Amino acid sequence: MNNFLLKHQVLRSPLQSATSLLLFLKPQAHQVTNVCLSLFISKMSGHEDVDSENTGVDGIVFYDFDDSPPYAAPAPTEQEKTVAAKVESAPIISSYNDKIRPLLDAIDKLRLLMVMKEGIQLPTIVVVGDQSSGKSSVLDSLAGVNLPRSQGICTRVPLIIRLQNHSSPRPDLYLEYSGKVVPVDESYIATAINLATDEVAGNGKGISNTPLTLVVKKDGVPDLTMVDLPGITRVPVHGQPENIYEQIRDIIMQYITPKESIILNVLSASVDFSTCESIKMSRQVDKTGERTLAVVTKADKAPEELLQKVTADDVNIGLGYVCVRNRIGDESHEEASREEARLFQTHPHLSRIDKSIVGVPVLARKLVQIQANTIARCLPEIVKNISEKLNANVSELERMPKALTSVADAMTAFMRIIGAVKESLRKLLWRGDFDEYPDGSSKHGTARFVEMLNQFSYELHNCEESDPTKDFLAEEIKVLEDAKGIELPNFLSREVFLRILQRKVERISCTPIKFAETIWDYIDGVVMAVLMRHSEMYPQLKVSTTRAAHNLVQKMRGQSINRVKEIVQMEKLTCYTCNPEYMVEWTKLMNQQDNFTKNLNTGPNHMWMPSSVMVEGFGHIAVEHLRHHSCILLQQAFDLKMRMTAYWKIVLQRLVDSMALHLRYCVHNLVNNNMEEIVNELIGPDGHGIEMMLVESPAIAAKREKLKKSIKLLKESKDVVAKVMDRIASYGELAA
């Protein structure tokens, strides 16, 4: 509260009111602007003696007009006394000189432009209260006109009330809604508002979030803009929807949540403030109460405990209270004003309340002061937000593709898309450049290829066929026995070796094919994602382009799998390697043959027959199933086993290398050569396929139009605030 406004502070003259500006200065970016704004308001109000020392604490300019230090106001000049005397005679004192109007008009123009739909929040006095709390009576006292009043819900839409002090003896009133401006005679204002409400919200008792604007230009009214919201009711009456409370709550929360909103909470003197729904809602968004001012209505209906209620402040109203008397029956505004003054002067209970917190004129002065303070605090941020939003929308519009009007334009755009797709795929699948997808690791193709290739190698080397200890020599012995013939003894036939090799390769043949399928599934996903990203501005192309790309990938997938099958078949067809590691490994393994045969038959100490024998490279091998075979057969089987073991390592490594090279070859063809097939399929044999690009997507057209309207609105808004800021800057230069 100390950083916003002192509770119950009342300005003693309109000129002092003009200089009573609480200005929150940001220490860097907006400091100069806010100081200029302070000087501007002071100069416009006719009070130019702004003490620069008052800006020295936390960047705050604050004038207090109580006599107690440290905020002592300068004594009013004779000119101020003369002006104050003139203004005091008005029904409701206008707290600012007419020249201050540009600041308030700028905010009102921004509101009319509906800049809030762009996410730009404006300083707003929001009037809330429970049903029949006296909201309408307070507002028509401030406006000096007869607003709709009833026992039930009388405000069914947000009513924006713009009050402007107008020197002309004849009031100027009009309503703005649904794009219309309707002049209204003062005596029929309530009827006109009701008719406009019916047009916007429908006949009956339902509510709507579509606002009406009432402009009142009248001599003696305060310069204010307020938003009156529907009164809160929990129990729907006949003709109201069952969820009337939720509808009203949602509208109120929408308006009071922004930190720029000032909440004018209207409370009836006859109720317990802590039980009021409006208090509960305002405390949800303004826990400290620094944005809430309370107006206590119907003071004459429950005067006994009113003083205690407003001084105790059990509900934490940061901006203080103002007690007022409602206009009764057919009283004129002048009669109501006199009765209110008399009531708070003579009533035994109400006269004890400090005069600085009673009466509609006090309320008007406080609201004008709060409004100016809030505008001063928020205006630099509004300027900044409008500029940022405008720049963002302009950039987004520039990034959107231009509407295509000819086949040549469409072809150029299409080739640009294909070129961009090819370059992105080269980065992801070939070069390992991931700048376009820094966080999309799933699309980092070269890295994922290595992972998949390592997994393929692991599966090959750890499959059952790659375990040399299983049924040691059993398969070799069986094949040798099946291959017996009339031939020289101890002769190892090539066909025996090849038969075992073919069986082993056949058993692992699914693994390379599965690897190829996995690779192409991944490539298909990356190609589709990249293509969708680069063609997102042309939705009419997405279906046909993705279909053509999918067809290309499937075609290459089929060719690739056939090639993998050929590689597997080559390994089955013959056995060959020029890798010297084969002979080195075979020789190393065969050096254990004599020791293996000796231990198999007699054991290491010639004392017992072991159940297993240690073979280097294999570990402990179970051998009991081998003892009934002849020594010659075992020697042949051991030789065959060692040859196959040495050669199988070559086969597995060759399969991994072949798949890696084949993968790189396919990716190279895809990103450099075969993408042209997408172009050919889309254009078609007659060359008319590209014409589909000329039909722009409704969603893209709507987005472009929305951006254009937003940019136009923001430019107009920027012009509005620029004019005001220029004036502020000029006063800053004069002050300097």
mmCIF file of C-alpha atoms in Angstrom, residues 34 55 73 206 255 372 403 693:
data_model
loop_
_atom_site.group_PDB
_atom_site.id
_atom_site.type_symbol
_atom_site.label_atom_id
_atom_site.label_comp_id
_atom_site.label_asym_id
_atom_site.label_seq_id
_atom_site.Cartn_x
_atom_site.Cartn_y
_atom_site.Cartn_z
ATOM 1 C CA ASN A 34 8.131 8.455 -16.832
ATOM 2 C CA THR A 55 11.875 11.293 -7.512
ATOM 3 C CA ALA A 73 2.298 19.791 -0.282
ATOM 4 C CA GLY A 206 -29.264 -13.914 -20.193
ATOM 5 C CA TYR A 255 -11.584 -8.099 -16.591
ATOM 6 C CA ALA A 372 -4.043 8.969 -13.977
ATOM 7 C CA ALA A 403 -0.369 -16.129 -52.812
ATOM 8 C CA MET A 693 -0.799 -24.988 -55.777
#
